[in-house]
Tab-separated table of C-alpha atoms and ligand atoms in Angstrom:
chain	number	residue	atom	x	y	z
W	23	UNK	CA	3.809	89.633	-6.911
W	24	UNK	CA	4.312	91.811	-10.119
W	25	UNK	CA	2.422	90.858	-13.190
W	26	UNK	CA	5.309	90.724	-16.819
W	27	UNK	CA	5.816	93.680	-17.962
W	28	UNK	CA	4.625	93.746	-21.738
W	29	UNK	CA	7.375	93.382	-24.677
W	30	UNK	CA	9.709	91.439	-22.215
W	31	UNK	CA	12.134	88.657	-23.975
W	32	UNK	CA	10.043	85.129	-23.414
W	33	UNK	CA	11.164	82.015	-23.518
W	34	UNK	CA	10.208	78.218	-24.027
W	35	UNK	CA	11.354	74.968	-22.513
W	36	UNK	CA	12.637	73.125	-25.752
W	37	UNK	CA	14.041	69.548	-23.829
W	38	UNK	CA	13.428	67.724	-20.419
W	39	UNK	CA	14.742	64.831	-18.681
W	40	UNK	CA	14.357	63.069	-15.626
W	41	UNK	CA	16.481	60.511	-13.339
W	42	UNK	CA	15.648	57.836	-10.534
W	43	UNK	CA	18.232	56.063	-8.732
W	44	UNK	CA	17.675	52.216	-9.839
W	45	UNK	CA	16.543	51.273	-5.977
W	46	UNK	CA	12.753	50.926	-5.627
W	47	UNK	CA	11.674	50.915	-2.102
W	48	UNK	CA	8.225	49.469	-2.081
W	49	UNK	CA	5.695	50.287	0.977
W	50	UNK	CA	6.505	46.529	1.437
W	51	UNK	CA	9.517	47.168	2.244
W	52	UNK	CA	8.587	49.313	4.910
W	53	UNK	CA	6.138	46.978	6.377
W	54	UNK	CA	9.767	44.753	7.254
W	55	UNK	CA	11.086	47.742	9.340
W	56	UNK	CA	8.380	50.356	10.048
W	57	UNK	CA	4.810	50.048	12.116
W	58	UNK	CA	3.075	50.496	8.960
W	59	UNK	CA	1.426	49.002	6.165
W	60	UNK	CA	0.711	49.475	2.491
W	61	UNK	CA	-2.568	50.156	3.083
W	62	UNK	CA	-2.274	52.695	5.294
W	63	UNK	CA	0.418	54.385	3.139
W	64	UNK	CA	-1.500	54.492	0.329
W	65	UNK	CA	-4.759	55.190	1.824
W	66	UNK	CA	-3.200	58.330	3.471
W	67	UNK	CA	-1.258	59.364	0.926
W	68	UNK	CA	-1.511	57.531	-2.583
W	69	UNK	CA	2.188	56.532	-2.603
W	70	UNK	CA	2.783	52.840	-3.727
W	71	UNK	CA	6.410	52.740	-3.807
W	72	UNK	CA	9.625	55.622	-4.345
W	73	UNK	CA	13.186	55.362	-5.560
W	74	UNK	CA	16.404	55.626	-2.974
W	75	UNK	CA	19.657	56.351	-3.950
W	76	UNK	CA	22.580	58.577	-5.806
W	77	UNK	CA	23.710	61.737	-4.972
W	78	UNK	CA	22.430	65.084	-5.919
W	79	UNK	CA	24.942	65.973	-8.228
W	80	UNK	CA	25.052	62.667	-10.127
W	81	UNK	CA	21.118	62.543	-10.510
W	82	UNK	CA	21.013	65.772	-11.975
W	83	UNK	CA	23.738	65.146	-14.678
W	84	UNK	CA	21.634	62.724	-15.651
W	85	UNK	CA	18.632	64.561	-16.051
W	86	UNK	CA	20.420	67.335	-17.682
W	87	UNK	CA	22.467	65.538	-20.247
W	88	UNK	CA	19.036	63.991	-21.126
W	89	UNK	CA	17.374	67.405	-21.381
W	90	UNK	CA	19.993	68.662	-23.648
W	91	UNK	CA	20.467	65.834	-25.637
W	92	UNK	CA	16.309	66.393	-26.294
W	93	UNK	CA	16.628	70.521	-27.089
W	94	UNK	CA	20.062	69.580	-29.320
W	95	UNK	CA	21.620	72.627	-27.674
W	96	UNK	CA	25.006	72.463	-27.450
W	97	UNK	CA	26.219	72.808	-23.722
W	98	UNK	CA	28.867	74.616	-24.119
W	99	UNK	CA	26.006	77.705	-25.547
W	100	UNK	CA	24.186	77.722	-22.297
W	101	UNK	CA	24.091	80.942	-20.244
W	102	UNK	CA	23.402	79.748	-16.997
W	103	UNK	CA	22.634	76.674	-14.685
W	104	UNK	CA	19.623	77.076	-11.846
W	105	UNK	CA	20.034	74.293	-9.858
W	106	UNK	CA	17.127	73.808	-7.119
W	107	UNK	CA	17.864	71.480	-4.233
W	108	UNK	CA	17.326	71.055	-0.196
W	109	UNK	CA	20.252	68.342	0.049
W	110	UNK	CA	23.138	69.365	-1.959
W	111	UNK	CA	25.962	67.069	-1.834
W	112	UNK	CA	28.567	69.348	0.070
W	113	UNK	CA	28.142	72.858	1.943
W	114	UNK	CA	30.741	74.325	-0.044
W	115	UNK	CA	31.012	74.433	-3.084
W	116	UNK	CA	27.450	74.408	-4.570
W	117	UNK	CA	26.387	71.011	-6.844
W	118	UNK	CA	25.426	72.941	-9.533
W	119	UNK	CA	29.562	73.901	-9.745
W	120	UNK	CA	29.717	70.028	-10.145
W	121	UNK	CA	27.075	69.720	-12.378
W	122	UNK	CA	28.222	72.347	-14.154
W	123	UNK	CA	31.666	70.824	-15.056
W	124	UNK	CA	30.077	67.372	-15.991
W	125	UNK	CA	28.079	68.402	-17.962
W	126	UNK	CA	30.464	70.690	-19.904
W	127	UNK	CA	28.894	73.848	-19.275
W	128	UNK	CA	30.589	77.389	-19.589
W	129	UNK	CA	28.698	79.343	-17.675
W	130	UNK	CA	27.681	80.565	-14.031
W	131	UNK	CA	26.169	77.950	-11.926
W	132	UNK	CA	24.118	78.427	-8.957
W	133	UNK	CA	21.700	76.628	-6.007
W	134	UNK	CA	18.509	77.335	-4.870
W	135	UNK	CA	16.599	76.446	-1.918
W	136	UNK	CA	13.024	76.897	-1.888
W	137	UNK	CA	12.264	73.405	-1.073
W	138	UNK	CA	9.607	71.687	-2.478
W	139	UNK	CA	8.841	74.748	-4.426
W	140	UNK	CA	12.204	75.211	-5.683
W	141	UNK	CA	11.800	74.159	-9.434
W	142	UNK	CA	9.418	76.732	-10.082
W	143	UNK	CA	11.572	79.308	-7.661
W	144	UNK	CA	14.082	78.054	-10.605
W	145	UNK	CA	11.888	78.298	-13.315
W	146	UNK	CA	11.049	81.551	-12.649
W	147	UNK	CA	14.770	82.920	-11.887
W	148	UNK	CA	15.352	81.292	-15.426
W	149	UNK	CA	13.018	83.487	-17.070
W	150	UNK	CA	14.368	86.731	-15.376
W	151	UNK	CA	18.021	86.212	-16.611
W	152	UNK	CA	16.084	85.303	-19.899
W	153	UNK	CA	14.568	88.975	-19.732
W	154	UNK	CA	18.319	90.185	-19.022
W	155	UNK	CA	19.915	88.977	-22.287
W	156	UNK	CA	20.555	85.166	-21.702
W	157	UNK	CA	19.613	83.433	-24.359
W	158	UNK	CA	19.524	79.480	-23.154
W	159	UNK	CA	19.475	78.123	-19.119
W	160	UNK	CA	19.266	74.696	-17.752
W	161	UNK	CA	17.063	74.379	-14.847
W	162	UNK	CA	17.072	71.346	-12.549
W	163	UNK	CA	15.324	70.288	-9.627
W	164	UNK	CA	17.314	66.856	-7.725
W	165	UNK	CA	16.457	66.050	-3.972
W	166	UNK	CA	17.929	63.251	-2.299
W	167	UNK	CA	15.853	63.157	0.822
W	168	UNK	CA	16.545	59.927	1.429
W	169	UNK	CA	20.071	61.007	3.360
W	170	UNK	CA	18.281	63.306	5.449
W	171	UNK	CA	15.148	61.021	6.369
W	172	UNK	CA	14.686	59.079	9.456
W	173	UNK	CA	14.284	55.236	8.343
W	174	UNK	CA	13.171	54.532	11.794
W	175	UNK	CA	10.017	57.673	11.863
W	176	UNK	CA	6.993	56.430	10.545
W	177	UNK	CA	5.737	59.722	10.109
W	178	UNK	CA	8.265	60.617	7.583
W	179	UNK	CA	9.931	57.603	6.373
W	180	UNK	CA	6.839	56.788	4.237
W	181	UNK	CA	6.548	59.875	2.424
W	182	UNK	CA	9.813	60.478	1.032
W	183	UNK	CA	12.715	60.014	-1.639
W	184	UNK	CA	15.033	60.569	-4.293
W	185	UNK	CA	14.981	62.401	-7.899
W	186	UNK	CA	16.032	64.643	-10.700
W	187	UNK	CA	14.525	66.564	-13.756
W	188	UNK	CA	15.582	68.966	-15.545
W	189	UNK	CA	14.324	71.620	-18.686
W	190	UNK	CA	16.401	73.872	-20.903
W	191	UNK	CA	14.952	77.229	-21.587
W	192	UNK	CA	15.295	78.984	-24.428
W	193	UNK	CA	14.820	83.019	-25.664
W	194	UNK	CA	12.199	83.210	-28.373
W	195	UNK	CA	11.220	86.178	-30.527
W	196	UNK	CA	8.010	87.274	-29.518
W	197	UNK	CA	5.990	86.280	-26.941
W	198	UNK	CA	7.146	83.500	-24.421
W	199	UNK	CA	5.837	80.110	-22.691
W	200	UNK	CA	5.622	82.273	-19.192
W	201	UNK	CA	1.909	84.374	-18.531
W	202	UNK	CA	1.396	84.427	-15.076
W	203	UNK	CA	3.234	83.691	-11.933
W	204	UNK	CA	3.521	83.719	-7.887
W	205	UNK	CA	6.916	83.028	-5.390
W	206	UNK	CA	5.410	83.209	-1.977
W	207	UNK	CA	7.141	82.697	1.612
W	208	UNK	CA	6.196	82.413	5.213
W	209	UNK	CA	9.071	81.922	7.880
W	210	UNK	CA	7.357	82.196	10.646
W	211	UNK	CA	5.824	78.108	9.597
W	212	UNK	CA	9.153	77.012	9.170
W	213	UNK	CA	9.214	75.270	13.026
W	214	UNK	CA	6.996	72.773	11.369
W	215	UNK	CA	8.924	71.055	8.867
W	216	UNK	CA	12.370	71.587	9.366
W	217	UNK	CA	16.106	69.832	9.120
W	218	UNK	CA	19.258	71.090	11.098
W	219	UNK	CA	22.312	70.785	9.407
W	220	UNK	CA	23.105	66.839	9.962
W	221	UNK	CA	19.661	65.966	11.045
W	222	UNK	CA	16.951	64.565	9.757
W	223	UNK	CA	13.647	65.845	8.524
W	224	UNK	CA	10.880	66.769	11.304
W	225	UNK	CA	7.434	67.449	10.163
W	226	UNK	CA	4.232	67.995	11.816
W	227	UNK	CA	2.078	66.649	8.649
W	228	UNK	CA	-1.136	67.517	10.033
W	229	UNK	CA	-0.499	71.218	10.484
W	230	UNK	CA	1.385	71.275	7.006
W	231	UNK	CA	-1.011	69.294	5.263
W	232	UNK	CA	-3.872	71.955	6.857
W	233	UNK	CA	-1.162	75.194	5.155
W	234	UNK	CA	-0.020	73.101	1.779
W	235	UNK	CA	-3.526	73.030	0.462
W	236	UNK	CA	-4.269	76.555	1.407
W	237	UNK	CA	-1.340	77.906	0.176
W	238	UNK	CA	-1.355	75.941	-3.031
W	239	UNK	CA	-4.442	77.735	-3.497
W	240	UNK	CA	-3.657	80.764	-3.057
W	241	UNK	CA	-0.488	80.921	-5.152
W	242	UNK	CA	-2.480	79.374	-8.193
W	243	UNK	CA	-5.025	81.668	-7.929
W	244	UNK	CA	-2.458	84.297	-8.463
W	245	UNK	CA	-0.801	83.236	-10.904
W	246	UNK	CA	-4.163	82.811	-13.025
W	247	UNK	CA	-4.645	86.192	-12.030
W	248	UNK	CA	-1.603	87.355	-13.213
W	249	UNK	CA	-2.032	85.665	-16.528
W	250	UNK	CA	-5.716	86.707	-17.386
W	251	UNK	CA	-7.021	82.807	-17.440
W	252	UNK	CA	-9.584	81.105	-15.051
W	253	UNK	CA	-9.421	77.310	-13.924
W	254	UNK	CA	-11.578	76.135	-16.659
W	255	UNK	CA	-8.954	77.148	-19.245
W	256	UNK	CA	-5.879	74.839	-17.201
W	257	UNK	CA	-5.661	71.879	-19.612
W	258	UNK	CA	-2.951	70.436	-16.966
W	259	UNK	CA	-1.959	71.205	-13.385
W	260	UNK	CA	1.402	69.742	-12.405
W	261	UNK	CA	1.046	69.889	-7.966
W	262	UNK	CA	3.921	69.396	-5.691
W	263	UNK	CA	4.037	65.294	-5.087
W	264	UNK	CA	3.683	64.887	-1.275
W	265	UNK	CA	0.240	63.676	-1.327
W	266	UNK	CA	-2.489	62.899	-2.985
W	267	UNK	CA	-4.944	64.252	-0.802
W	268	UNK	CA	-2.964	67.317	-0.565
W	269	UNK	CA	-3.478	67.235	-4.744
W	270	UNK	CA	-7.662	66.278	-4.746
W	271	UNK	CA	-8.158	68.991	-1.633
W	272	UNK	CA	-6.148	71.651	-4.050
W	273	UNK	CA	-7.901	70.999	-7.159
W	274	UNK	CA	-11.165	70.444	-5.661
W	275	UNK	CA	-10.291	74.293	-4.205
W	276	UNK	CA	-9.236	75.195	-7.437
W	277	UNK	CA	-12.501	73.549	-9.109
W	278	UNK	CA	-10.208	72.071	-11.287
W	279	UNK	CA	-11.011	68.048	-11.976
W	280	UNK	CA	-8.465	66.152	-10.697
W	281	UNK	CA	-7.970	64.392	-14.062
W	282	UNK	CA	-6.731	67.171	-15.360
W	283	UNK	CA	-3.380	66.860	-12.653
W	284	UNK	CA	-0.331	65.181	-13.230
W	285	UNK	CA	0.689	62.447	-10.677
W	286	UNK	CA	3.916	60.293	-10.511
W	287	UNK	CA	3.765	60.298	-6.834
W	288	UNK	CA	2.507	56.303	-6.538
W	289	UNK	CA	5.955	55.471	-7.951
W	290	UNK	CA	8.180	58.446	-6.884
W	291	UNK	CA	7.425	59.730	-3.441
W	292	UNK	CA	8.076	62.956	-2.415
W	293	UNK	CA	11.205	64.025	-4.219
W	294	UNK	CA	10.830	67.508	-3.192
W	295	UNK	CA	12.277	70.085	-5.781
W	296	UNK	CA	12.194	67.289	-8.202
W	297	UNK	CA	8.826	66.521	-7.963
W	298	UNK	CA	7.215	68.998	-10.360
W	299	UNK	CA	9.901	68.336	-13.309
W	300	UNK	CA	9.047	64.861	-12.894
W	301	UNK	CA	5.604	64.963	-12.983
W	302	UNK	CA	6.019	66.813	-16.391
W	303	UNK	CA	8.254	65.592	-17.610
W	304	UNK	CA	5.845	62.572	-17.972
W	305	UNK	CA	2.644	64.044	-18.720
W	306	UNK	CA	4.567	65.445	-21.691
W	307	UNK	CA	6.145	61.970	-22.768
W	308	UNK	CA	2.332	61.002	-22.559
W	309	UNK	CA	1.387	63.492	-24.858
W	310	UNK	CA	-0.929	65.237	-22.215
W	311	UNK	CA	0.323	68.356	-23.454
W	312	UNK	CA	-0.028	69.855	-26.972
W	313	UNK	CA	0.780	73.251	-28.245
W	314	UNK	CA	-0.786	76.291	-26.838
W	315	UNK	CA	-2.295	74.077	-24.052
W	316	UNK	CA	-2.181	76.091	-20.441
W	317	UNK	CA	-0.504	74.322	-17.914
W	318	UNK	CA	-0.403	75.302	-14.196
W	319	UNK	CA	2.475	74.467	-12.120
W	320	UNK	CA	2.172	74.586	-8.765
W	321	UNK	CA	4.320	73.892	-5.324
W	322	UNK	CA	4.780	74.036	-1.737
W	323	UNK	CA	6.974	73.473	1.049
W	324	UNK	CA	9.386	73.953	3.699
W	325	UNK	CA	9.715	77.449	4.534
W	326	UNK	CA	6.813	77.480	4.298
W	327	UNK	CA	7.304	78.134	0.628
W	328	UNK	CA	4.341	78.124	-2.259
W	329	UNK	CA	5.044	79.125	-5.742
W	330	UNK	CA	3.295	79.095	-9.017
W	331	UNK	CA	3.250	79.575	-12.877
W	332	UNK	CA	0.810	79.545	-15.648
W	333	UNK	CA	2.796	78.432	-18.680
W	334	UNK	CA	1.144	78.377	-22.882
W	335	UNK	CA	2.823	75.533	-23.753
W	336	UNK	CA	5.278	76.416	-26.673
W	337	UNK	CA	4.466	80.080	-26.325
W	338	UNK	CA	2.957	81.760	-29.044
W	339	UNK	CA	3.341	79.605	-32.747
W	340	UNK	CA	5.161	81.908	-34.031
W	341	UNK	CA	7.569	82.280	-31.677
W	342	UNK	CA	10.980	80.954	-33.042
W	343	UNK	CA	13.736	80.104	-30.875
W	344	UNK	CA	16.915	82.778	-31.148
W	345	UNK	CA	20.281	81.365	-32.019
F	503	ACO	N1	1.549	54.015	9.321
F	503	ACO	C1	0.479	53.666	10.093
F	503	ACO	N2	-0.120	54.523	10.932
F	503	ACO	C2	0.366	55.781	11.008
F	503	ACO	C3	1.467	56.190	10.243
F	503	ACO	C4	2.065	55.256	9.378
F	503	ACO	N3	3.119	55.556	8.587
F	503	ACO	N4	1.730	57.487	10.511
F	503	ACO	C5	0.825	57.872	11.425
F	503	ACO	N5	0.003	56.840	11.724
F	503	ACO	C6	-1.139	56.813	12.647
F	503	ACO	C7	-1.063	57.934	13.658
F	503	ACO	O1	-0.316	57.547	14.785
F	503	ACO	C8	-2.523	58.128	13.989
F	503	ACO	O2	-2.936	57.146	14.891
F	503	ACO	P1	-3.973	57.495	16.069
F	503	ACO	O3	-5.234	57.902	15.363
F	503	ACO	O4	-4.076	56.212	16.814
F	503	ACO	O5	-3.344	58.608	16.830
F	503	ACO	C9	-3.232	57.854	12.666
F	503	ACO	O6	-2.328	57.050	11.901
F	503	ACO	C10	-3.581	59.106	11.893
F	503	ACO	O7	-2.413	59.903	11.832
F	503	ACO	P2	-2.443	61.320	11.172
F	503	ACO	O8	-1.143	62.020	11.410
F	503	ACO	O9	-3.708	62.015	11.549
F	503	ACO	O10	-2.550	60.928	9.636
F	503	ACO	P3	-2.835	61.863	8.426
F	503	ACO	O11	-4.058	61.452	7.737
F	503	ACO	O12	-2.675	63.313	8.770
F	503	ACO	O13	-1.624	61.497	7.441
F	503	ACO	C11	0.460	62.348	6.686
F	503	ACO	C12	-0.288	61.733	7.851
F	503	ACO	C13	0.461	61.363	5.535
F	503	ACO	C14	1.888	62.644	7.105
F	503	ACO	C15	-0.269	63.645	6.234
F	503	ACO	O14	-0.522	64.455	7.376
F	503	ACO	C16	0.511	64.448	5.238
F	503	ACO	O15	0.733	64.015	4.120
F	503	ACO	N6	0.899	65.692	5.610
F	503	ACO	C17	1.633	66.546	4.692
F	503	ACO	C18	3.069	66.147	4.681
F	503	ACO	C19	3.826	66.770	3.550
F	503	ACO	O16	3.283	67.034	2.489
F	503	ACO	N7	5.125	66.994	3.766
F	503	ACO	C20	6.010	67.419	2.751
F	503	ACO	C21	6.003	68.896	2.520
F	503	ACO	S1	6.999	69.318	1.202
F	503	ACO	C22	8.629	69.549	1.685
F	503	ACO	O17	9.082	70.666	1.838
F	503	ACO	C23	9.522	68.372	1.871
């Protein structure tokens, strides 16, 4: 992948928000219907309990009213909408056209699917139309897995669920938020997590589990490349949320100490492209995150996708945001 060229247009996220459909499923729950049990679940995988419900487009004008209420930008001002989702709502026309409308937007409007990885696929588009003259984007990341998972498959049914978040971007002088990043893609891995059109979700977790930490790996390390910084310097890595495992394997890799990673997993599941957004979105309500701080995003997922980015939080300090 190509390293920013210097003296390109940067950008910083100025507002996030997040949504979860009301309906907690607990791994209780589960135990009623599934040949499970909460031990196991969270044993294997760290998750406690996840949210079920909504649609994609509804969850992610939630999100994104909340993430422009936050940045005060007035909707009507941004340039584009990146919306990153596996389960849109219909085939034709794309959710973000939806969202787009609710939300009051006047602008184009446009899915992505890159899975799991899609939010920082989306985050990264967002900086590219950034480079081309835009001046403000909302980017969201909404799965709702829960329509296209098999209640009756243990293997699956424990792992995931439903959920939004959302950023707005927005053109600084001088030098941006973005230093280093990675969009990676391997097809030929796709035959082992996969969902036909009307079907559910098949996954052979072992053999993706084996790929997500390796290519988790491999995509930070490029990005880190790409942005001149080593592992010691990430105040905060924000991992896909499929599994905590999959999280201590990648930052034991990495050699960075898994304190320094943002979870929400016990409580959200896997919520695919929103799973990133959401795990920052709270790290930064927590005040994990202060101003020039390095933070390390990192995904993976069906495709098999990986992608990464090594963001200065707030850019440089004196980077003001253009009108
Ligand atoms: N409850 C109880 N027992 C179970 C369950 C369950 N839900 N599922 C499997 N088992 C049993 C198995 O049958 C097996 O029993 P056996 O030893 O008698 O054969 C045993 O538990 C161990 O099963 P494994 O499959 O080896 O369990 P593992 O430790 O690999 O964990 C898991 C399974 C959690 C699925 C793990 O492999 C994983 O997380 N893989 C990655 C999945 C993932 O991240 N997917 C999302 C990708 S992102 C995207 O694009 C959506």
């Amino acid at each position: 992948m190509p390293t920013i060229p210097p003296n390109v247009r940067g950008a910083v996220i100025t507002g996030w928000g997040t949504a979860l459909p009301p309906k907690v499923l607990t791994n209780h729950d589960l135990e009623q219907t599934l040949d499970t049990s909460d031990h196991w679940i969270v044993e294997r995988t760290g998750i406690r309990e996840r949210h079920v419900g909504g649609t994609t487009v509804g969850l992610s004008v939630e999100s994104g009213r909340k993430a422009l209420d936050m940045s005060g930008v007035d909707p009507a001002t941004i340039d584009a909408l990146v919306l990153a989702t596996t389960t849109p709502d219909r085939t034709v026309p794309a959710s973000s056209a939806t969202v787009q409308k609710e939300l009051g937007l006047r602008c184009g409007a446009f899915d992505l699917n890159a899975a799991c990885s899609g939010f920082v696929y989306g985050l990264v588009q967002a900086h590219g139309l950034i480079a081309m003259g835009a001046k403000k984007i909302l980017v969201i990341g909404t799965d709702t897995l829960a329509r296209i998972t098999d209640w009756d498959d243990r293997n699956t049914a424990i792992l995931f669920a439903d959920g939004s978040g959302a950023v707005v971007l927005e053109a600084v002088e001088g030098e941006g938020q973005l230093l280093g990043w990675d969009l990676d893609a391997d097809g030929s891995a796709e035959r082992f997590l996969y969902s036909d059109i009307g079907g559910f979700i098949h996954m052979d977790g072992k053999e993706v589990f084996r790929r997500a930490v390796r290519i988790m790996v491999d995509s930070a390390t490029k990005s880190m490349g790409h942005a001149g910084c080593t592992a010691d310097e990430i105040k905060l890595v924000v991992p896909h949320q499929a599994n905590l495992r999959i999280i201590q394997a990648a930052c034991d890799r990495l050699g960075i100490p898994i304190e320094r990673a943002a979870t929400v997993l016990q409580h959200t599941g896997n919520t695919s492209s929103a799973s990133i957004p959401l795990a920052l979105a709270d790290a930064l309500d927590n005040s994990r995150v202060q101003q020039g701080d390095l933070v390390l995003l990192v995904g993976f997922g069906a495709g098999m996708t990986a992608a990464s980015a090594v963001l200065r939080w707030g850019g440089s300090t004196d980077a003001p945001v253009m009108m």
